[in-house]
Coordinates of C-alpha atoms and ligand atoms in Angstrom, one line a residue:
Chain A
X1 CA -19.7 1.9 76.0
X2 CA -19.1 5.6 76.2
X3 CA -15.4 5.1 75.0
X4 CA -16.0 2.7 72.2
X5 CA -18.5 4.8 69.7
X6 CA -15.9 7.4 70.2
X7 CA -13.1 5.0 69.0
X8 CA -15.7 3.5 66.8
X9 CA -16.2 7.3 65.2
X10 CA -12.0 7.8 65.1
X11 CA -12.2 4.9 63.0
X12 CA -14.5 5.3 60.9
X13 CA -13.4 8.8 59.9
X14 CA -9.3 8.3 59.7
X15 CA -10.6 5.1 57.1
X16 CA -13.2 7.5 55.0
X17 CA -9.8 9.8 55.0
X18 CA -7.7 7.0 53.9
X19 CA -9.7 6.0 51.5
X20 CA -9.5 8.1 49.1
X21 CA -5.4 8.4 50.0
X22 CA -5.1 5.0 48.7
X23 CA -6.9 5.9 45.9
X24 CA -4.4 8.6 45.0
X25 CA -1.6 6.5 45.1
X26 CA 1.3 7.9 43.2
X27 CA 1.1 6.5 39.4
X28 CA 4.5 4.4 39.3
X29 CA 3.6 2.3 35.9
X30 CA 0.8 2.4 33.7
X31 CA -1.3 -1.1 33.2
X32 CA -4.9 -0.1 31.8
X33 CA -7.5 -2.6 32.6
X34 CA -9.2 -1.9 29.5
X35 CA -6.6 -4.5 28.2
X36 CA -7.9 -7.6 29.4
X37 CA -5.7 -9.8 27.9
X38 CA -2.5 -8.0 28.4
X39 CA 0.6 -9.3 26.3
X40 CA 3.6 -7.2 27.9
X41 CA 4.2 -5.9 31.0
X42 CA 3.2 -2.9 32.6
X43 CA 4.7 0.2 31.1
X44 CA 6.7 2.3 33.7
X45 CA 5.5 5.7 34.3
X46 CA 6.3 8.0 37.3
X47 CA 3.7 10.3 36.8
X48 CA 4.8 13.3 39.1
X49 CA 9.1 12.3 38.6
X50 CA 8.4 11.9 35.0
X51 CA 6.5 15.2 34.5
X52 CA 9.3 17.2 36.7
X53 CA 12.3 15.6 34.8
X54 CA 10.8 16.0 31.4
X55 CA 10.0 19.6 32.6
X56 CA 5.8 19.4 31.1
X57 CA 4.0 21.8 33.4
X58 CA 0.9 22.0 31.6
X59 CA -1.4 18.9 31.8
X60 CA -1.9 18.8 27.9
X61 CA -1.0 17.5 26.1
X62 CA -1.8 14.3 28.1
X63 CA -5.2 15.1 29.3
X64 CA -7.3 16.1 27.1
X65 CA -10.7 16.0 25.6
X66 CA -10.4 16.8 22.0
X67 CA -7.8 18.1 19.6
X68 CA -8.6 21.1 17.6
X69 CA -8.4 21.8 13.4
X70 CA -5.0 22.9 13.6
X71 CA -4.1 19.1 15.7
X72 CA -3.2 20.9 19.1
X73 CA -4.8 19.0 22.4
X74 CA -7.4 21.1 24.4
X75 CA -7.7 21.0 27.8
X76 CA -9.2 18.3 29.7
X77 CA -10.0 17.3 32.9
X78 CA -7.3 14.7 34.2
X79 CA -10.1 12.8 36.5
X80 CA -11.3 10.8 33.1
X81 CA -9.1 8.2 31.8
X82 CA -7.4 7.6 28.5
X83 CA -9.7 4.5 27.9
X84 CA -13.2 6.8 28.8
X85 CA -12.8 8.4 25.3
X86 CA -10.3 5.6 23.1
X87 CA -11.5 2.5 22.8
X88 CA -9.5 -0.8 22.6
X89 CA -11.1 -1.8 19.5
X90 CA -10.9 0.1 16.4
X91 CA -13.9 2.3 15.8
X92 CA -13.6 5.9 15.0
X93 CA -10.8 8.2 16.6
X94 CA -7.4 6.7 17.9
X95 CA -7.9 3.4 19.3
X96 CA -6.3 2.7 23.5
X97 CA -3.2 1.5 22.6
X98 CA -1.8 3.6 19.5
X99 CA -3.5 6.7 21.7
X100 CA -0.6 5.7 24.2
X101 CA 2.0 5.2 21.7
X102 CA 1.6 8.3 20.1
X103 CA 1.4 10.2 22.9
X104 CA 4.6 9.1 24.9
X105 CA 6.5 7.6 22.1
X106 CA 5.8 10.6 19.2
X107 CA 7.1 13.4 22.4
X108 CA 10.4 11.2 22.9
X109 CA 11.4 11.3 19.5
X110 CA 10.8 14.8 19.1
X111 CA 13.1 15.2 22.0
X112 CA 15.3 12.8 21.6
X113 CA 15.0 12.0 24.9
X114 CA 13.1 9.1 26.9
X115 CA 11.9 5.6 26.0
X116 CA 11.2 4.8 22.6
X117 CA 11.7 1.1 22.0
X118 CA 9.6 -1.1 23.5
X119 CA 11.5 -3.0 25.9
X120 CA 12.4 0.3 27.6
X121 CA 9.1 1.5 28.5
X122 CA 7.5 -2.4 29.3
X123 CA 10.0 -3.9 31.5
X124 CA 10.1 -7.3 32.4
Chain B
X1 CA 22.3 8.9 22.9
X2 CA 20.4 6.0 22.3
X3 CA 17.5 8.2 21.2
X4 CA 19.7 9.3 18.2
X5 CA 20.8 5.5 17.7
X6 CA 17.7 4.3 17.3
X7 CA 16.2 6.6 15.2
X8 CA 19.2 6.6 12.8
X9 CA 19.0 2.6 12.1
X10 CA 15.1 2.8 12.5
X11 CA 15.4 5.6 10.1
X12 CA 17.4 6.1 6.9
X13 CA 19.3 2.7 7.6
X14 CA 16.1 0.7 7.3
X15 CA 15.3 2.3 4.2
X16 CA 18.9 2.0 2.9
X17 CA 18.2 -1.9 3.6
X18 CA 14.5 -2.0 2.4
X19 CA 15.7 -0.1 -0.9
X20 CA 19.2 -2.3 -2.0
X21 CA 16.6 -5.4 -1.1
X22 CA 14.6 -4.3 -3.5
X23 CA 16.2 -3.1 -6.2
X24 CA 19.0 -5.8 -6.1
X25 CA 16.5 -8.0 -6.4
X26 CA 15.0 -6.1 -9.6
X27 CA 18.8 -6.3 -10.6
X28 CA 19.5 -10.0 -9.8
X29 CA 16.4 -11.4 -11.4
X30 CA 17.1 -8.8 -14.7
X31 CA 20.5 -10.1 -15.0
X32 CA 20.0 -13.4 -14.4
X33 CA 17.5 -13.1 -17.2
X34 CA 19.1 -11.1 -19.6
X35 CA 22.2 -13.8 -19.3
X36 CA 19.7 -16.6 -19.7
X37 CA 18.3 -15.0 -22.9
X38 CA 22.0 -14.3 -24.4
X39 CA 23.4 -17.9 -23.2
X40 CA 20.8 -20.2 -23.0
X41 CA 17.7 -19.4 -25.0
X42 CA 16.9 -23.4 -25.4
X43 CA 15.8 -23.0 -21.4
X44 CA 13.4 -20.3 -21.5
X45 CA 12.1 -21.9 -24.6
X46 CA 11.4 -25.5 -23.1
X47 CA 10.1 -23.7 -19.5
X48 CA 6.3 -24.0 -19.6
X49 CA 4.2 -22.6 -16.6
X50 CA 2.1 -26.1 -16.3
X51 CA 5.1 -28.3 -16.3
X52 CA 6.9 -25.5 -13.7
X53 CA 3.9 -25.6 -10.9
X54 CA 3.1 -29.3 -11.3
X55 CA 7.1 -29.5 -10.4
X56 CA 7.4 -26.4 -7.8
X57 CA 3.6 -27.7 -6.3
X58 CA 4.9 -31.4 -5.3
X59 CA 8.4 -30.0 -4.0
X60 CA 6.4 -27.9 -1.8
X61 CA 4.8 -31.1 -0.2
X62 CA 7.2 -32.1 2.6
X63 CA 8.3 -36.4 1.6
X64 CA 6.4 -35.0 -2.2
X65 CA 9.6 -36.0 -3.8
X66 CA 12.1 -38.6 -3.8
X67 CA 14.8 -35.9 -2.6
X68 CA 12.8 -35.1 0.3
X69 CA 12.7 -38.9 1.5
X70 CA 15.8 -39.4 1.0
X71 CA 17.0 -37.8 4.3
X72 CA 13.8 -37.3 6.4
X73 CA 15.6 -35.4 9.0
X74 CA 16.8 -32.7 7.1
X75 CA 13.6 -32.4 5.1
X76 CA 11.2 -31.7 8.3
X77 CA 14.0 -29.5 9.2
X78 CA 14.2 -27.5 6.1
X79 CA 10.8 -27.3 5.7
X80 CA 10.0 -26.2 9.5
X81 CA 13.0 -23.8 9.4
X82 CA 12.1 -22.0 6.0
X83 CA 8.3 -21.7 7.4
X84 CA 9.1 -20.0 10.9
X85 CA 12.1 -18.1 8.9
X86 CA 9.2 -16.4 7.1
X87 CA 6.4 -16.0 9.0
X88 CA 8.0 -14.7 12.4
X89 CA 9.0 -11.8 11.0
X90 CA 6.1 -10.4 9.1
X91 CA 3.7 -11.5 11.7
X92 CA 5.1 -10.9 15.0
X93 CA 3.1 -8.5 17.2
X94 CA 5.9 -6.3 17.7
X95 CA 6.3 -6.1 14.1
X96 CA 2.7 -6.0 13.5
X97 CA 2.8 -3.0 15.6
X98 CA 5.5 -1.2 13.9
X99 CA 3.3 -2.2 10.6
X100 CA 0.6 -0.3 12.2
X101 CA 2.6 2.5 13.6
X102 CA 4.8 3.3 11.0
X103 CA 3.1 2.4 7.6
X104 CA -1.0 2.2 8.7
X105 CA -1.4 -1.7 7.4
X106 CA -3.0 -3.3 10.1
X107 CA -2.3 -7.5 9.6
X108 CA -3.1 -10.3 12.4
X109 CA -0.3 -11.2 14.6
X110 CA 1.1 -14.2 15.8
X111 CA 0.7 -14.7 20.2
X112 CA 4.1 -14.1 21.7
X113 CA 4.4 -17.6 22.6
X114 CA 4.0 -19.2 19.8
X115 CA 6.0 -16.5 17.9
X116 CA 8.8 -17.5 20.5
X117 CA 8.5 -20.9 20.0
X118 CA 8.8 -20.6 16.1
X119 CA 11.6 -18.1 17.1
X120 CA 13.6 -21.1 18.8
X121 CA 12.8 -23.4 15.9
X122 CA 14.8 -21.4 13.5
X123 CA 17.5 -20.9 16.0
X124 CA 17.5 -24.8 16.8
X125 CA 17.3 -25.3 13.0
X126 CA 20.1 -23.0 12.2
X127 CA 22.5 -25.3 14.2
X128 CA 21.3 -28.1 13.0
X129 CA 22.4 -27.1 9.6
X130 CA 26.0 -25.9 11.3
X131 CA 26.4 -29.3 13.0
X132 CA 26.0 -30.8 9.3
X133 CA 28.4 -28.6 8.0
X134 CA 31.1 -29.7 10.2
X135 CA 29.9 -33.6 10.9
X136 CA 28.3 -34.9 7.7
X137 CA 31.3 -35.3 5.7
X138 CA 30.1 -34.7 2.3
X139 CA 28.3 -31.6 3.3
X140 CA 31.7 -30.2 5.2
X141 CA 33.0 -31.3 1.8
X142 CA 31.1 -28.8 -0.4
X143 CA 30.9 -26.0 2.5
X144 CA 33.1 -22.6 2.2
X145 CA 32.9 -19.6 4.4
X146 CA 30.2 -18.2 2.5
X147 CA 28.2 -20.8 3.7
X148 CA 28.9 -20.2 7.0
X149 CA 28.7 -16.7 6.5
X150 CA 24.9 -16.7 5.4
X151 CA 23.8 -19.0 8.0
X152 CA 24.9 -16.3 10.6
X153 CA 23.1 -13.3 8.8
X154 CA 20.1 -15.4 8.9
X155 CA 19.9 -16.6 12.6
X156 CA 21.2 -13.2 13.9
X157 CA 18.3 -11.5 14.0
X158 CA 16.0 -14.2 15.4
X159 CA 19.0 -14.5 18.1
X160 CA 19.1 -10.8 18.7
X161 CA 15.0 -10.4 18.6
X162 CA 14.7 -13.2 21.1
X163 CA 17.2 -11.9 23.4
X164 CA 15.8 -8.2 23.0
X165 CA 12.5 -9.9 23.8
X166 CA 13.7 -11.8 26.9
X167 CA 15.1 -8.3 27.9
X168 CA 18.6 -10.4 28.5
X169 CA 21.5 -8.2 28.5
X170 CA 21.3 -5.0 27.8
X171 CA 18.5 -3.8 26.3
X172 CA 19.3 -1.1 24.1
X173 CA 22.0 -3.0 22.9
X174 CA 20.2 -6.0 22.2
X175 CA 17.5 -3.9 20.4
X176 CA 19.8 -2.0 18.4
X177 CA 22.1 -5.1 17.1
X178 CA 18.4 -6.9 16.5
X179 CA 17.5 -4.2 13.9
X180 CA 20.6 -3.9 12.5
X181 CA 21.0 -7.3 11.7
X182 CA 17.3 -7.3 10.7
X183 CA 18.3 -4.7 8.2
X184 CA 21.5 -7.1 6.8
X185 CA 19.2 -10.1 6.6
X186 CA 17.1 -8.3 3.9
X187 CA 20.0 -6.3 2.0
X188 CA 21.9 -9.3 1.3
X189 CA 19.4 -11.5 0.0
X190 CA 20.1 -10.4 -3.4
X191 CA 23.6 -10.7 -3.3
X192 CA 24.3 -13.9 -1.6
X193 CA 23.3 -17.3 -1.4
X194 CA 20.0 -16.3 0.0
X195 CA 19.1 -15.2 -3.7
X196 CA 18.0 -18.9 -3.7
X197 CA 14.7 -17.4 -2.0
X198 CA 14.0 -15.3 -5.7
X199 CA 15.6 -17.6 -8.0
X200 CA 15.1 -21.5 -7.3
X201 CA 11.0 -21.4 -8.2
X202 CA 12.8 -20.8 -11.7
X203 CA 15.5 -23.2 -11.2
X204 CA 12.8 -25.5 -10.2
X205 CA 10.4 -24.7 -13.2
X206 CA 13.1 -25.1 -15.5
X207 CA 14.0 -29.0 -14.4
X208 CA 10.2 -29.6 -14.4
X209 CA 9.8 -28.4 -17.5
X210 CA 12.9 -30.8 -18.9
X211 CA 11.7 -33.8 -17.1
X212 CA 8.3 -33.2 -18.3
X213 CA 8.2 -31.8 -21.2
X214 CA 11.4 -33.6 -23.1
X215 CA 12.6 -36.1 -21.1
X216 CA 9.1 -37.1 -20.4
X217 CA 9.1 -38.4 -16.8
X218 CA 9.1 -37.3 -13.6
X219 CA 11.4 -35.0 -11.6
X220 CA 10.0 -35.9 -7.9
Ligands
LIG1 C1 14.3 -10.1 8.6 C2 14.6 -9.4 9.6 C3 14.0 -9.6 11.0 C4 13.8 -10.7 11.7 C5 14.0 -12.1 11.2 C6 13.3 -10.4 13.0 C7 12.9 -11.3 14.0 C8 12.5 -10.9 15.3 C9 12.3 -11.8 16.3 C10 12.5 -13.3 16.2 C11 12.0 -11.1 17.5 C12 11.7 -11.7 18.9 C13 10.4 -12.4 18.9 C14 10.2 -13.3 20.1 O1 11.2 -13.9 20.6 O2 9.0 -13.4 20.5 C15 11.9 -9.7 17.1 C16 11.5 -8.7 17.9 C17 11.5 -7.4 17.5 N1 11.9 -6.9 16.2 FE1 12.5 -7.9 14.7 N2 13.2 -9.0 13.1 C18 13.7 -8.5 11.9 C19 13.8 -7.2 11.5 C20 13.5 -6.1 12.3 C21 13.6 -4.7 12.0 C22 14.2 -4.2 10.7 C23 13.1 -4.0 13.0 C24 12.9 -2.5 13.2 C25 13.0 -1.6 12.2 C26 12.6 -4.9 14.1 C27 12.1 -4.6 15.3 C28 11.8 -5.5 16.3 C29 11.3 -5.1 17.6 C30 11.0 -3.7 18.0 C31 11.1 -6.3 18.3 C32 10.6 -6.4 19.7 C33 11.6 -6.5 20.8 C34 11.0 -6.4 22.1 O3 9.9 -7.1 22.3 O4 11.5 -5.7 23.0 N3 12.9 -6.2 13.6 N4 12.2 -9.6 15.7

């Protein structure tokens, strides 16, 4: 009895630490739930690779919370997700999906470099 | 590389193709007319719009017409293969996307599947034709390599989109070829045979109109 609540303890903590290291799993492709009826494949996104090759170290323009008169992104806090603040149905502001495209697709073109069609970024 | 591929056909190639679409079609149906009016007044005279619709209306009904019994197979074909030839590509979500993206006009789309199966009809179709060409001897008879010519533009890019779509072979290559041919399938539809897609509703009106109007009797 005396050794097992202390193994019993062990346990509990390393899975309350692990947890949340799951949760944290690096991003390797991007499928958002808010899609519930998805009709391609996952898009592929390494978040930490990606943002190291494409050289972005700021977290705008990706997270955000608003963008301001002149169209730049302010800051914003990259614990919410796209689909807290754009919606999958069209209402007002940028609806989920075009939100994505703009955002990754409208940055390749400007530097002609990365995906841009759409069999490059949602492979089969 | 690809980057700059992409955006140059996806760029000022598409509207090089949207724009000679156009206007040679402007062009095609003006000289057409103005040839009509120096050559054959008589025809635009005896054309009258109720005579034309009553004729185009039943043509439009598949096994309407005593043409389109004749050969049933080729008339579900045609029929079937002009419909998907149409439709895929204004209403396929991809496209419906691009729509959206590029131009703001938000239209409903087609699901994949069913976009892919209508995709494969006009494939299967196109070689349907092509194995009539070369079997059927009194269509080989009339067929030139124009013919054969036209029938490629038009299946390439349902070839190309459904490979690009499959994501078999390469990719980018796939995609690329697919827009490109995409492009050629609208630019030459002035100047080819596939002018038949502006001018036969007049052709049509026209021999309605004689049957109806002066010969007094059905053309259907
Ligand atoms: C008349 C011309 C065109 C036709 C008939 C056509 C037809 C098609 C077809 C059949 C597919 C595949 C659908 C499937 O299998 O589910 C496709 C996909 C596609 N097309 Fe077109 N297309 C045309 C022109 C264009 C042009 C001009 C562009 C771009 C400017 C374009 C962009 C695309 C894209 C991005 C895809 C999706 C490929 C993918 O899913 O990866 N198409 N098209």
């Amino acid at each position: 009895m005396k050794k097992i609540i202390p193994a019993l303890l062990a346990m509990v903590l390393v899975l309350v630490f692990m947890l949340p290291a799951f949760g944290q799993e690096d991003i390797v492709e991007l499928k958002d739930p808010a899609f519930t009826a998805p009709k391609r494949p996952a898009a592929v996104f390494k978040h930490d690779e990606h943002n190291e090759l494409a050289q972005i170290d700021d977290c705008t323009p990706c997270h955000h919370e608003d963008v301001d008169e002149e169209g730049q992104f302010i800051e914003g806090d990259p614990d919410y997700k796209c689909a807290d603040c754009h919606t999958v149905e069209k209402g007002n502001g940028t609806p989920l999906q075009l939100a994505y495209h703009k955002m990754c697709i409208d940055c390749h073109t400007e530097k002609k470099a990365g995906p841009v069609a759409c069999g490059q970024c949602h492979v089969k | 590389m690809f980057n700059e591929i992409y955006e140059l056909v996806t760029g000022p190639l598409a509207w090089i193709g949207w724009g000679i679409f156009l206007l040679g079609s402007v062009y095609k149906l003006a000289s057409l007319w103005s040839l009509a009016k120096k050559k054959d007044t008589s025809s635009i005279y005896y054309t009258k719009a109720k005579f034309g619709l009553r004729s185009i209306a039943q043509w439009s009904l598949p096994f309407g017409t005593l043409g389109w019994r004749e050969t049933p197979s080729v008339t579900v074909v045609t029929f079937v293969f002009h419909i998907c030839l149409i439709l895929v590509p204004i209403f396929l979500s991809a496209h419906v996307i691009l729509w959206e993206e590029w131009f703001g006009v938000s239209i409903p789309a087609l699901p994949n599947h069913v976009a892919d199966v209508m995709t494969l009809l006009v494939i299967a179709g196109g070689t349907f034709f092509a194995w009539r060409r070369f079997s059927v001897p009194e269509v080989a008879f009339v067929t030139s390599g124009h013919d054969w010519f036209v029938l490629g533009v038009v299946v390439a890019p349902f070839l190309t989109g459904f490979l690009a779509y499959h994501q078999i072979f390469n990719y980018e290559v796939m995609i690329v070829l697919h827009v490109i041919t995409g492009i050629a399938w609208l630019a030459l539809i002035p100047f080819t045979r596939l002018s038949h897609m502006l001018v036969s509703w007049y052709s049509r009106a026209y021999i309605g109109s004689e049957f109806q109007g002066v010969r007094h009797c059905k053309d259907w």
